[in-house]
Amino acid sequence: MRANPILKKELVLGARSIRFPLALLLYSGCLAATALVTLDGMTGFGRVSGGVEYETLTSIFLVLAYMQLFMICVIIPVLTAGSIAGERERQTLDIMLTAPISPLSIVLGKLFSSMCNIFLFVVSSLPAMAIAFLYGGIRWEYLLIFMVSIMCIAFFSGAIGVWCSSVYKRTIVSVIMTIIVELIFFLGTILAVSAYYYVKYDRILEAGGTIPNNGINVGWVPAILLFNPGIGFTDAIYTAYTGSSGAEMILKSSFFGNAASGLMKICPWWSWISMGITILLGIGFVLLAAGRIDSVRRREKHMKMNNRKKQSRQKQSHDGQKYDMQNS
């Protein structure tokens, strides 16, 4: 099996740069500092008399997990949004498109090079997160669940970044649009469900009805949250941490009321379904990016063929004029 040349090139160039080691150092330093500050706030290091509840110390794992989720969602646009747009700005995209490599291989090479960097970020965070294991109550399976969930989200966000990079010509515009698309999935789905809830709430009050004690039945509308990677991540971490489904807890709250029975049945597998949808959405963005690059390649090839035909016609016209002048 031949290695992807784009992936190989990106990894070699990344290994020669000092920026990635510095970013890795800053990332690990921020996590370590956060762990120590959180530990200090929970124990007081002797300032608080009496015993310390060790159950609260295990929440360091949750703090670092959500901090990494936020940081990776910020880092991914920086790493991937300039993958194709940067080639345009450096005027090397035409050279890449003339190489004997498919557009899908170009997209996957750019994406997987960023995924390798993200994987190193996640691995470097394990020592800081292992602080929670010193106090017990945390099993090693939690780390596996965390790594699988965070890498799925990294793939999804990276695919959005590569797609935006293939659509927009400027890197800064691509970064901004990547963050906007991420916000649509992470916050837009929550706002959509909340908006539906409040619309139904107002309609009940306008009709002179009363709000049930168990909340408003919004039916299958919360299924939109399956497209929210953040909710899937929360459910995976909460389920691993407490043993109960985080999605079921949310759906049974007074906010949502009596959700559809079919939706409640999938709560034990909510995180896995959400991660599957996240991966499928990422694959969709990868295919869109490959299609965009393929269209650029065809357009460039068409323009070159037209230029060649134009030059050929001009040469024939020039030769004809030269022949007529010689005969005259």
mmCIF file of C-alpha atoms in Angstrom:
data_model
loop_
_atom_site.group_PDB
_atom_site.id
_atom_site.type_symbol
_atom_site.label_atom_id
_atom_site.label_comp_id
_atom_site.label_asym_id
_atom_site.label_seq_id
_atom_site.Cartn_x
_atom_site.Cartn_y
_atom_site.Cartn_z
ATOM 1 C CA MET A 1 0.000 0.000 0.000
ATOM 2 C CA ARG A 2 1.474 3.314 -1.111
ATOM 3 C CA ALA A 3 1.648 6.016 1.539
ATOM 4 C CA ASN A 4 -0.254 9.236 0.960
ATOM 5 C CA PRO A 5 2.345 11.723 -0.357
ATOM 6 C CA ILE A 6 0.434 14.730 0.995
ATOM 7 C CA LEU A 7 0.326 13.198 4.479
ATOM 8 C CA LYS A 8 4.017 12.330 4.296
ATOM 9 C CA LYS A 9 4.928 15.856 3.174
ATOM 10 C CA GLU A 10 2.849 17.529 5.894
ATOM 11 C CA LEU A 11 4.294 15.321 8.634
ATOM 12 C CA VAL A 12 7.866 15.976 7.481
ATOM 13 C CA LEU A 13 7.297 19.736 7.298
ATOM 14 C CA GLY A 14 5.605 19.717 10.703
ATOM 15 C CA ALA A 15 8.507 17.815 12.270
ATOM 16 C CA ARG A 16 10.969 20.434 11.016
ATOM 17 C CA SER A 17 9.030 23.351 12.490
ATOM 18 C CA ILE A 18 9.454 24.630 16.038
ATOM 19 C CA ARG A 19 5.854 25.830 16.216
ATOM 20 C CA PHE A 20 4.289 22.451 16.916
ATOM 21 C CA PRO A 21 6.587 21.549 19.867
ATOM 22 C CA LEU A 22 5.929 24.986 21.343
ATOM 23 C CA ALA A 23 2.176 24.559 20.879
ATOM 24 C CA LEU A 24 2.387 21.127 22.501
ATOM 25 C CA LEU A 25 4.305 22.596 25.429
ATOM 26 C CA LEU A 26 1.762 25.389 25.852
ATOM 27 C CA TYR A 27 -1.148 22.939 25.627
ATOM 28 C CA SER A 28 0.296 20.559 28.217
ATOM 29 C CA GLY A 29 1.271 23.461 30.454
ATOM 30 C CA CYS A 30 -2.257 24.898 30.423
ATOM 31 C CA LEU A 31 -3.737 21.517 31.327
ATOM 32 C CA ALA A 32 -1.221 20.933 34.118
ATOM 33 C CA ALA A 33 -1.823 24.416 35.533
ATOM 34 C CA THR A 34 -5.588 23.895 35.384
ATOM 35 C CA ALA A 35 -5.272 20.545 37.173
ATOM 36 C CA LEU A 36 -3.144 22.060 39.940
ATOM 37 C CA VAL A 37 -5.422 25.086 40.380
ATOM 38 C CA THR A 38 -8.491 22.818 40.496
ATOM 39 C CA LEU A 39 -6.782 20.525 42.992
ATOM 40 C CA ASP A 40 -5.828 23.518 45.128
ATOM 41 C CA GLY A 41 -9.393 24.800 45.072
ATOM 42 C CA MET A 42 -10.777 21.439 46.176
ATOM 43 C CA THR A 43 -8.285 20.555 48.872
ATOM 44 C CA GLY A 44 -7.068 23.945 50.014
ATOM 45 C CA PHE A 45 -3.651 22.386 50.683
ATOM 46 C CA GLY A 46 -4.134 22.588 54.436
ATOM 47 C CA ARG A 47 -6.068 25.850 54.566
ATOM 48 C CA VAL A 48 -9.337 24.042 55.187
ATOM 49 C CA SER A 49 -9.681 22.046 58.379
ATOM 50 C CA GLY A 50 -11.348 18.683 58.339
ATOM 51 C CA GLY A 51 -11.429 15.899 55.809
ATOM 52 C CA VAL A 52 -11.628 16.158 52.057
ATOM 53 C CA GLU A 53 -14.312 14.308 50.096
ATOM 54 C CA TYR A 54 -12.402 12.252 47.585
ATOM 55 C CA GLU A 55 -15.416 12.062 45.272
ATOM 56 C CA THR A 56 -14.980 15.758 44.527
ATOM 57 C CA LEU A 57 -11.326 15.233 43.619
ATOM 58 C CA THR A 58 -12.258 12.936 40.756
ATOM 59 C CA SER A 59 -14.041 15.865 39.094
ATOM 60 C CA ILE A 60 -10.579 17.009 37.922
ATOM 61 C CA PHE A 61 -11.100 14.473 35.154
ATOM 62 C CA LEU A 62 -14.292 16.234 34.044
ATOM 63 C CA VAL A 63 -12.721 19.691 34.211
ATOM 64 C CA LEU A 64 -9.775 18.665 32.033
ATOM 65 C CA ALA A 65 -12.003 16.731 29.623
ATOM 66 C CA TYR A 66 -14.216 19.736 28.883
ATOM 67 C CA MET A 67 -11.236 22.051 28.763
ATOM 68 C CA GLN A 68 -9.662 19.848 26.104
ATOM 69 C CA LEU A 69 -12.918 19.752 24.161
ATOM 70 C CA PHE A 70 -12.923 23.550 24.038
ATOM 71 C CA MET A 71 -9.231 23.849 23.199
ATOM 72 C CA ILE A 72 -9.348 21.251 20.427
ATOM 73 C CA CYS A 73 -12.403 22.898 18.848
ATOM 74 C CA VAL A 74 -10.321 26.098 18.743
ATOM 75 C CA ILE A 75 -7.074 24.460 17.596
ATOM 76 C CA ILE A 76 -8.603 22.377 14.791
ATOM 77 C CA PRO A 77 -9.723 25.402 12.686
ATOM 78 C CA VAL A 78 -6.212 26.845 12.922
ATOM 79 C CA LEU A 79 -4.653 23.571 11.771
ATOM 80 C CA THR A 80 -7.060 22.655 8.968
ATOM 81 C CA ALA A 81 -8.674 25.870 7.740
ATOM 82 C CA GLY A 82 -5.480 26.906 5.963
ATOM 83 C CA SER A 83 -4.750 23.514 4.421
ATOM 84 C CA ILE A 84 -6.117 24.322 0.952
ATOM 85 C CA ALA A 85 -6.508 28.093 1.282
ATOM 86 C CA GLY A 86 -2.853 28.339 2.310
ATOM 87 C CA GLU A 87 -1.838 26.518 -0.862
ATOM 88 C CA ARG A 88 -3.791 29.102 -2.843
ATOM 89 C CA GLU A 89 -2.117 31.976 -1.028
ATOM 90 C CA ARG A 90 1.333 30.467 -1.628
ATOM 91 C CA GLN A 91 0.335 29.825 -5.277
ATOM 92 C CA THR A 92 1.218 26.135 -4.945
ATOM 93 C CA LEU A 93 -2.289 24.741 -5.392
ATOM 94 C CA ASP A 94 -1.914 24.485 -9.178
ATOM 95 C CA ILE A 95 1.241 22.433 -8.737
ATOM 96 C CA MET A 96 -0.534 20.132 -6.276
ATOM 97 C CA LEU A 97 -3.484 19.678 -8.633
ATOM 98 C CA THR A 98 -1.193 18.653 -11.490
ATOM 99 C CA ALA A 99 0.310 15.855 -9.368
ATOM 100 C CA PRO A 100 -0.921 12.295 -10.095
ATOM 101 C CA ILE A 101 -3.028 12.132 -6.927
ATOM 102 C CA SER A 102 -6.787 12.192 -6.495
ATOM 103 C CA PRO A 103 -8.598 15.116 -4.824
ATOM 104 C CA LEU A 104 -9.805 12.745 -2.088
ATOM 105 C CA SER A 105 -6.199 11.782 -1.310
ATOM 106 C CA ILE A 106 -5.287 15.472 -1.073
ATOM 107 C CA VAL A 107 -8.114 16.133 1.395
ATOM 108 C CA LEU A 108 -7.380 13.023 3.468
ATOM 109 C CA GLY A 109 -3.663 13.812 3.546
ATOM 110 C CA LYS A 110 -4.321 17.322 4.841
ATOM 111 C CA LEU A 111 -6.918 16.102 7.337
ATOM 112 C CA PHE A 112 -4.982 13.139 8.734
ATOM 113 C CA SER A 113 -1.837 15.222 9.189
ATOM 114 C CA SER A 114 -3.853 17.496 11.490
ATOM 115 C CA MET A 115 -5.411 14.459 13.182
ATOM 116 C CA CYS A 116 -1.928 13.117 13.967
ATOM 117 C CA ASN A 117 -1.074 16.418 15.657
ATOM 118 C CA ILE A 118 -4.337 16.371 17.620
ATOM 119 C CA PHE A 119 -3.644 12.805 18.716
ATOM 120 C CA LEU A 120 -0.304 13.940 20.126
ATOM 121 C CA PHE A 121 -2.086 16.766 21.955
ATOM 122 C CA VAL A 122 -4.515 14.280 23.508
ATOM 123 C CA VAL A 123 -1.754 11.831 24.471
ATOM 124 C CA SER A 124 0.273 14.629 26.060
ATOM 125 C CA SER A 125 -2.725 15.437 28.281
ATOM 126 C CA LEU A 126 -2.879 11.960 29.842
ATOM 127 C CA PRO A 127 -0.346 12.684 32.627
ATOM 128 C CA ALA A 128 -2.368 15.694 33.767
ATOM 129 C CA MET A 129 -5.634 13.757 33.637
ATOM 130 C CA ALA A 130 -4.030 10.832 35.497
ATOM 131 C CA ILE A 131 -3.949 13.025 38.627
ATOM 132 C CA ALA A 132 -7.567 12.012 39.187
ATOM 133 C CA PHE A 133 -6.525 8.348 39.273
ATOM 134 C CA LEU A 134 -4.403 8.973 42.360
ATOM 135 C CA TYR A 135 -7.534 9.364 44.483
ATOM 136 C CA GLY A 136 -9.443 6.392 43.103
ATOM 137 C CA GLY A 137 -12.984 6.298 41.779
ATOM 138 C CA ILE A 138 -11.806 6.642 38.160
ATOM 139 C CA ARG A 139 -11.273 3.621 35.937
ATOM 140 C CA TRP A 140 -8.944 3.436 32.966
ATOM 141 C CA GLU A 141 -11.901 2.782 30.665
ATOM 142 C CA TYR A 142 -12.829 6.424 31.129
ATOM 143 C CA LEU A 143 -9.647 7.475 29.350
ATOM 144 C CA LEU A 144 -10.451 5.215 26.405
ATOM 145 C CA ILE A 145 -13.993 6.596 26.166
ATOM 146 C CA PHE A 146 -12.629 10.121 26.386
ATOM 147 C CA MET A 147 -10.008 9.550 23.668
ATOM 148 C CA VAL A 148 -12.505 7.931 21.274
ATOM 149 C CA SER A 149 -15.025 10.742 21.796
ATOM 150 C CA ILE A 150 -12.495 13.558 21.453
ATOM 151 C CA MET A 151 -10.935 12.061 18.308
ATOM 152 C CA CYS A 152 -14.379 11.725 16.697
ATOM 153 C CA ILE A 153 -15.023 15.404 17.370
ATOM 154 C CA ALA A 154 -11.528 16.276 16.105
ATOM 155 C CA PHE A 155 -12.244 14.398 12.851
ATOM 156 C CA PHE A 156 -15.580 16.196 12.490
ATOM 157 C CA SER A 157 -14.127 19.656 13.153
ATOM 158 C CA GLY A 158 -11.115 18.948 10.943
ATOM 159 C CA ALA A 159 -13.374 17.893 8.067
ATOM 160 C CA ILE A 160 -15.287 21.170 8.419
ATOM 161 C CA GLY A 161 -11.986 23.068 8.361
ATOM 162 C CA VAL A 162 -10.751 21.332 5.196
ATOM 163 C CA TRP A 163 -14.110 21.923 3.489
ATOM 164 C CA CYS A 164 -14.112 25.623 4.377
ATOM 165 C CA SER A 165 -10.504 25.812 3.216
ATOM 166 C CA SER A 166 -11.494 24.379 -0.164
ATOM 167 C CA VAL A 167 -14.371 26.842 -0.535
ATOM 168 C CA TYR A 168 -12.774 30.101 0.598
ATOM 169 C CA LYS A 169 -9.569 31.511 -0.840
ATOM 170 C CA ARG A 170 -8.288 33.330 2.253
ATOM 171 C CA THR A 171 -7.083 31.473 5.339
ATOM 172 C CA ILE A 172 -8.524 33.966 7.827
ATOM 173 C CA VAL A 173 -11.954 33.744 6.172
ATOM 174 C CA SER A 174 -11.736 29.951 6.235
ATOM 175 C CA VAL A 175 -10.886 29.953 9.965
ATOM 176 C CA ILE A 176 -13.832 32.238 10.766
ATOM 177 C CA MET A 177 -16.272 30.163 8.696
ATOM 178 C CA THR A 178 -15.026 26.942 10.309
ATOM 179 C CA ILE A 179 -15.747 28.353 13.758
ATOM 180 C CA ILE A 180 -19.193 29.531 12.604
ATOM 181 C CA VAL A 181 -20.104 26.091 11.234
ATOM 182 C CA GLU A 182 -18.897 24.503 14.480
ATOM 183 C CA LEU A 183 -21.082 26.886 16.470
ATOM 184 C CA ILE A 184 -24.083 25.929 14.322
ATOM 185 C CA PHE A 185 -23.691 22.292 15.372
ATOM 186 C CA PHE A 186 -22.611 22.882 18.982
ATOM 187 C CA LEU A 187 -24.919 25.790 19.875
ATOM 188 C CA GLY A 188 -27.370 26.054 16.982
ATOM 189 C CA THR A 189 -28.989 22.700 17.713
ATOM 190 C CA ILE A 190 -29.507 23.657 21.364
ATOM 191 C CA LEU A 191 -30.969 27.014 20.355
ATOM 192 C CA ALA A 192 -33.273 25.309 17.840
ATOM 193 C CA VAL A 193 -34.705 22.961 20.481
ATOM 194 C CA SER A 194 -34.982 25.817 22.991
ATOM 195 C CA ALA A 195 -36.742 28.031 20.445
ATOM 196 C CA TYR A 196 -39.276 25.289 19.698
ATOM 197 C CA TYR A 197 -39.873 24.842 23.438
ATOM 198 C CA TYR A 198 -40.535 28.533 24.045
ATOM 199 C CA VAL A 199 -42.769 28.831 20.955
ATOM 200 C CA LYS A 200 -44.885 25.959 22.232
ATOM 201 C CA TYR A 201 -44.811 27.489 25.718
ATOM 202 C CA ASP A 202 -46.157 30.818 24.416
ATOM 203 C CA ARG A 203 -48.857 29.102 22.365
ATOM 204 C CA ILE A 204 -50.133 27.242 25.435
ATOM 205 C CA LEU A 205 -50.303 30.485 27.440
ATOM 206 C CA GLU A 206 -51.981 32.382 24.590
ATOM 207 C CA ALA A 207 -54.616 29.655 24.322
ATOM 208 C CA GLY A 208 -55.354 30.076 28.026
ATOM 209 C CA GLY A 209 -53.922 26.706 28.986
ATOM 210 C CA THR A 210 -51.713 25.807 31.900
ATOM 211 C CA ILE A 211 -48.213 24.410 31.891
ATOM 212 C CA PRO A 212 -48.131 20.775 33.106
ATOM 213 C CA ASN A 213 -46.078 20.071 36.196
ATOM 214 C CA ASN A 214 -43.925 17.590 34.287
ATOM 215 C CA GLY A 215 -43.100 20.145 31.609
ATOM 216 C CA ILE A 216 -44.041 20.562 27.955
ATOM 217 C CA ASN A 217 -44.051 17.574 25.664
ATOM 218 C CA VAL A 218 -41.729 18.431 22.751
ATOM 219 C CA GLY A 219 -41.938 14.989 21.153
ATOM 220 C CA TRP A 220 -39.087 13.995 18.850
ATOM 221 C CA VAL A 221 -37.626 17.488 18.543
ATOM 222 C CA PRO A 222 -34.752 16.740 21.013
ATOM 223 C CA ALA A 223 -33.494 14.184 18.455
ATOM 224 C CA ILE A 224 -31.847 17.209 16.793
ATOM 225 C CA LEU A 225 -29.342 17.067 19.643
ATOM 226 C CA LEU A 226 -27.984 13.835 18.164
ATOM 227 C CA PHE A 227 -26.290 16.084 15.601
ATOM 228 C CA ASN A 228 -24.590 17.989 18.431
ATOM 229 C CA PRO A 229 -21.136 16.447 19.080
ATOM 230 C CA GLY A 230 -20.925 18.288 22.394
ATOM 231 C CA ILE A 231 -24.057 16.593 23.738
ATOM 232 C CA GLY A 232 -22.736 13.204 22.623
ATOM 233 C CA PHE A 233 -19.429 13.939 24.342
ATOM 234 C CA THR A 234 -21.242 15.007 27.503
ATOM 235 C CA ASP A 235 -23.357 11.867 27.503
ATOM 236 C CA ALA A 236 -20.281 9.629 27.012
ATOM 237 C CA ILE A 237 -18.303 11.272 29.824
ATOM 238 C CA TYR A 238 -21.286 11.543 32.187
ATOM 239 C CA THR A 239 -22.315 7.932 31.586
ATOM 240 C CA ALA A 240 -18.783 6.680 32.188
ATOM 241 C CA TYR A 241 -18.416 8.881 35.268
ATOM 242 C CA THR A 242 -21.771 8.222 36.979
ATOM 243 C CA GLY A 243 -23.072 5.047 35.334
ATOM 244 C CA SER A 244 -26.333 6.721 34.225
ATOM 245 C CA SER A 245 -27.188 8.236 30.847
ATOM 246 C CA GLY A 246 -26.658 11.967 30.650
ATOM 247 C CA ALA A 247 -29.057 12.255 27.697
ATOM 248 C CA GLU A 248 -31.794 10.499 29.636
ATOM 249 C CA MET A 249 -31.285 12.859 32.555
ATOM 250 C CA ILE A 250 -31.670 15.845 30.215
ATOM 251 C CA LEU A 251 -34.753 14.469 28.460
ATOM 252 C CA LYS A 252 -36.470 13.619 31.754
ATOM 253 C CA SER A 253 -35.944 17.134 33.123
ATOM 254 C CA SER A 254 -38.855 19.511 33.556
ATOM 255 C CA PHE A 255 -37.590 21.498 30.591
ATOM 256 C CA PHE A 256 -38.397 18.830 28.000
ATOM 257 C CA GLY A 257 -41.257 17.149 29.804
ATOM 258 C CA ASN A 258 -42.553 13.860 28.427
ATOM 259 C CA ALA A 259 -40.333 13.086 25.484
ATOM 260 C CA ALA A 260 -41.354 10.462 22.940
ATOM 261 C CA SER A 261 -41.008 6.945 24.251
ATOM 262 C CA GLY A 262 -38.986 5.914 21.186
ATOM 263 C CA LEU A 263 -36.462 8.664 21.851
ATOM 264 C CA MET A 264 -36.106 7.604 25.463
ATOM 265 C CA LYS A 265 -35.319 4.050 24.347
ATOM 266 C CA ILE A 266 -32.170 5.151 22.513
ATOM 267 C CA CYS A 267 -30.758 7.063 25.489
ATOM 268 C CA PRO A 268 -28.475 4.164 26.594
ATOM 269 C CA TRP A 269 -26.839 4.320 23.154
ATOM 270 C CA TRP A 270 -27.103 8.078 22.711
ATOM 271 C CA SER A 271 -23.352 8.756 22.783
ATOM 272 C CA TRP A 272 -22.570 5.966 20.297
ATOM 273 C CA ILE A 273 -25.335 7.074 17.912
ATOM 274 C CA SER A 274 -24.148 10.677 18.221
ATOM 275 C CA MET A 275 -20.535 9.675 17.523
ATOM 276 C CA GLY A 276 -21.679 7.672 14.507
ATOM 277 C CA ILE A 277 -23.601 10.666 13.162
ATOM 278 C CA THR A 278 -20.571 12.873 13.873
ATOM 279 C CA ILE A 279 -18.311 10.575 11.846
ATOM 280 C CA LEU A 280 -20.828 10.413 8.981
ATOM 281 C CA LEU A 281 -21.078 14.209 8.944
ATOM 282 C CA GLY A 282 -17.281 14.412 8.882
ATOM 283 C CA ILE A 283 -17.149 11.991 5.935
ATOM 284 C CA GLY A 284 -19.745 14.128 4.186
ATOM 285 C CA PHE A 285 -17.638 17.279 4.603
ATOM 286 C CA VAL A 286 -14.565 15.371 3.353
ATOM 287 C CA LEU A 287 -16.422 14.315 0.208
ATOM 288 C CA LEU A 288 -17.674 17.872 -0.320
ATOM 289 C CA ALA A 289 -14.118 19.183 -0.017
ATOM 290 C CA ALA A 290 -12.844 16.543 -2.473
ATOM 291 C CA GLY A 291 -15.611 17.452 -4.907
ATOM 292 C CA ARG A 292 -14.745 21.126 -4.590
ATOM 293 C CA ILE A 293 -11.068 20.467 -5.318
ATOM 294 C CA ASP A 294 -12.014 18.204 -8.233
ATOM 295 C CA SER A 295 -14.143 20.986 -9.719
ATOM 296 C CA VAL A 296 -11.213 23.403 -9.369
ATOM 297 C CA ARG A 297 -8.964 20.886 -11.106
ATOM 298 C CA ARG A 298 -11.427 20.458 -13.987
ATOM 299 C CA ARG A 299 -11.825 24.213 -14.307
ATOM 300 C CA GLU A 300 -8.057 24.698 -14.379
ATOM 301 C CA LYS A 301 -7.699 21.943 -16.978
ATOM 302 C CA HIS A 302 -10.485 23.485 -19.071
ATOM 303 C CA MET A 303 -8.859 26.918 -18.897
ATOM 304 C CA LYS A 304 -5.494 25.469 -19.951
ATOM 305 C CA MET A 305 -7.092 23.676 -22.895
ATOM 306 C CA ASN A 306 -8.828 26.873 -23.975
ATOM 307 C CA ASN A 307 -5.552 28.797 -23.713
ATOM 308 C CA ARG A 308 -3.803 26.179 -25.805
ATOM 309 C CA LYS A 309 -6.536 26.292 -28.446
ATOM 310 C CA LYS A 310 -6.384 30.093 -28.450
ATOM 311 C CA GLN A 311 -2.607 30.057 -28.847
ATOM 312 C CA SER A 312 -2.916 27.481 -31.610
ATOM 313 C CA ARG A 313 -5.463 29.610 -33.489
ATOM 314 C CA GLN A 314 -3.311 32.711 -33.061
ATOM 315 C CA LYS A 315 -0.295 30.816 -34.387
ATOM 316 C CA GLN A 316 -2.259 29.528 -37.376
ATOM 317 C CA SER A 317 -3.552 33.028 -38.074
ATOM 318 C CA HIS A 318 -0.027 34.450 -37.823
ATOM 319 C CA ASP A 319 1.354 31.752 -40.127
ATOM 320 C CA GLY A 320 -1.422 32.440 -42.619
ATOM 321 C CA GLN A 321 -0.703 36.154 -42.638
ATOM 322 C CA LYS A 322 3.003 35.459 -43.068
ATOM 323 C CA TYR A 323 2.277 33.100 -45.993
ATOM 324 C CA ASP A 324 0.038 35.707 -47.683
ATOM 325 C CA MET A 325 2.724 38.381 -47.318
ATOM 326 C CA GLN A 326 5.327 36.101 -48.899
ATOM 327 C CA ASN A 327 3.093 35.287 -51.860
ATOM 328 C CA SER A 328 2.211 38.902 -52.434
#
